[in-house]
């Protein structure tokens, strides 16, 4: 059974930084797409960043390019989202996810992701 657990959320002021971690267990595929998503109250869940497990190719939402960095550590079955220069509009529940094996790696297709963590709250104050 695949299990994902996020950690590292919290409260920060504008311009601050946070690092989210996602620890994965039970996932045996050598490939796959590891993604971070977020959902603010009243909004749809949106893709933030993704990285391929095999070769480390990355994708970012335009709103976070240059501020957020996704990385993975396959040895420890963990992937990360480093968030710098945080803005109030980054406030949301953040989720890590893994896509369905064989589906394209994309942050635009939330429905491609079949394994999800419970989420961690990020709050940025002005």
Coordinates of C-alpha atoms in Angstrom, one line a residue:
X1 CA 0.0 0.0 0.0
X2 CA 1.4 3.4 -1.0
X3 CA 1.5 6.0 1.7
X4 CA 2.6 9.6 1.4
X5 CA 3.1 12.0 4.4
X6 CA 3.9 15.7 4.2
X7 CA 5.7 17.7 6.8
X8 CA 7.2 21.2 7.1
X9 CA 4.2 23.4 6.7
X10 CA 3.6 26.4 9.0
X11 CA 3.3 30.1 9.2
X12 CA 5.6 32.6 7.7
X13 CA 5.7 36.3 6.8
X14 CA 5.9 37.6 3.3
X15 CA 9.4 37.0 2.0
X16 CA 10.1 34.1 4.2
X17 CA 10.9 30.5 3.3
X18 CA 9.6 27.1 4.1
X19 CA 10.6 23.6 3.0
X20 CA 8.0 20.9 2.6
X21 CA 8.9 17.2 2.7
X22 CA 7.0 14.2 1.4
X23 CA 8.0 10.8 2.7
X24 CA 6.8 7.9 0.5
X25 CA 6.4 4.3 1.5
X26 CA 5.2 1.3 -0.4
X27 CA 5.9 2.7 -3.8
X28 CA 7.9 0.3 -5.9
X29 CA 8.0 1.8 -9.4
X30 CA 11.4 3.1 -10.6
X31 CA 9.6 5.7 -12.7
X32 CA 6.7 8.1 -11.9
X33 CA 5.9 11.7 -11.4
X34 CA 6.1 13.3 -8.0
X35 CA 4.0 16.4 -7.6
X36 CA 3.1 19.1 -5.2
X37 CA -0.4 20.7 -5.3
X38 CA -2.1 23.3 -3.3
X39 CA -5.7 24.2 -2.5
X40 CA -6.9 27.4 -0.9
X41 CA -10.4 27.7 0.5
X42 CA -12.9 28.1 -2.3
X43 CA -10.4 27.3 -5.0
X44 CA -9.7 24.2 -7.0
X45 CA -6.7 22.2 -6.3
X46 CA -3.8 23.4 -8.5
X47 CA -0.5 22.0 -9.5
X48 CA 2.6 23.8 -8.1
X49 CA 5.5 21.7 -9.2
X50 CA 6.4 18.2 -10.4
X51 CA 9.5 16.1 -10.9
X52 CA 10.1 12.8 -12.6
X53 CA 11.4 10.2 -10.3
X54 CA 13.8 8.7 -12.9
X55 CA 15.7 11.6 -14.4
X56 CA 14.7 14.6 -12.4
X57 CA 12.9 16.7 -15.1
X58 CA 10.9 19.4 -13.4
X59 CA 7.8 21.5 -14.1
X60 CA 6.5 24.6 -12.3
X61 CA 3.4 26.7 -12.2
X62 CA 4.1 30.2 -13.6
X63 CA 3.1 31.7 -10.2
X64 CA 6.0 30.0 -8.4
X65 CA 8.7 29.9 -11.0
X66 CA 11.9 31.4 -9.6
X67 CA 10.7 31.1 -6.0
X68 CA 9.9 27.4 -5.5
X69 CA 12.2 24.4 -6.2
X70 CA 11.2 20.8 -6.3
X71 CA 13.8 18.0 -5.6
X72 CA 13.8 14.3 -4.9
X73 CA 15.9 11.9 -3.0
X74 CA 15.2 8.4 -4.3
X75 CA 17.5 6.7 -1.9
X76 CA 15.4 7.9 1.0
X77 CA 12.0 7.9 -0.8
X78 CA 11.5 11.6 -0.1
X79 CA 10.8 14.6 -2.2
X80 CA 10.8 18.2 -1.3
X81 CA 9.4 21.6 -2.1
X82 CA 11.7 24.5 -1.2
X83 CA 9.6 27.7 -1.1
X84 CA 11.4 31.0 -1.0
X85 CA 10.1 34.6 -1.2
X86 CA 6.7 33.5 0.1
X87 CA 3.7 35.6 -0.7
X88 CA 0.2 35.8 0.9
X89 CA -1.2 34.2 -2.2
X90 CA 0.8 31.1 -1.5
X91 CA -1.4 30.4 1.5
X92 CA -3.1 27.1 1.0
X93 CA -3.1 23.4 2.0
X94 CA -0.2 21.7 0.2
X95 CA -0.4 18.1 -0.9
X96 CA 2.2 15.8 -2.3
X97 CA 1.1 13.2 -4.8
X98 CA 2.3 10.5 -7.2
X99 CA 0.8 9.9 -10.6
X100 CA -0.6 6.8 -12.1
X101 CA 2.2 4.7 -13.5
X102 CA 2.5 5.3 -17.2
X103 CA 0.6 8.6 -17.3
X104 CA 2.4 11.7 -18.5
X105 CA 4.1 13.9 -15.9
X106 CA 2.1 17.1 -15.8
X107 CA 1.0 19.5 -13.1
X108 CA -2.0 20.4 -15.2
X109 CA -3.7 17.0 -14.8
X110 CA -4.7 16.6 -11.2
X111 CA -6.7 13.5 -12.2
X112 CA -3.5 11.7 -13.3
X113 CA -2.4 11.6 -9.7
X114 CA -3.6 8.6 -7.7
X115 CA -1.6 8.6 -4.5
X116 CA -2.0 11.6 -2.2
X117 CA -0.8 12.7 1.2
X118 CA -3.1 14.2 3.8
X119 CA -1.8 17.8 3.3
X120 CA 0.1 20.4 5.3
X121 CA -1.0 23.9 5.8
X122 CA 1.1 26.9 4.7
X123 CA 0.0 30.3 5.8
X124 CA 1.8 33.5 4.7
X125 CA 1.0 36.7 6.4
X126 CA 1.7 40.2 5.0

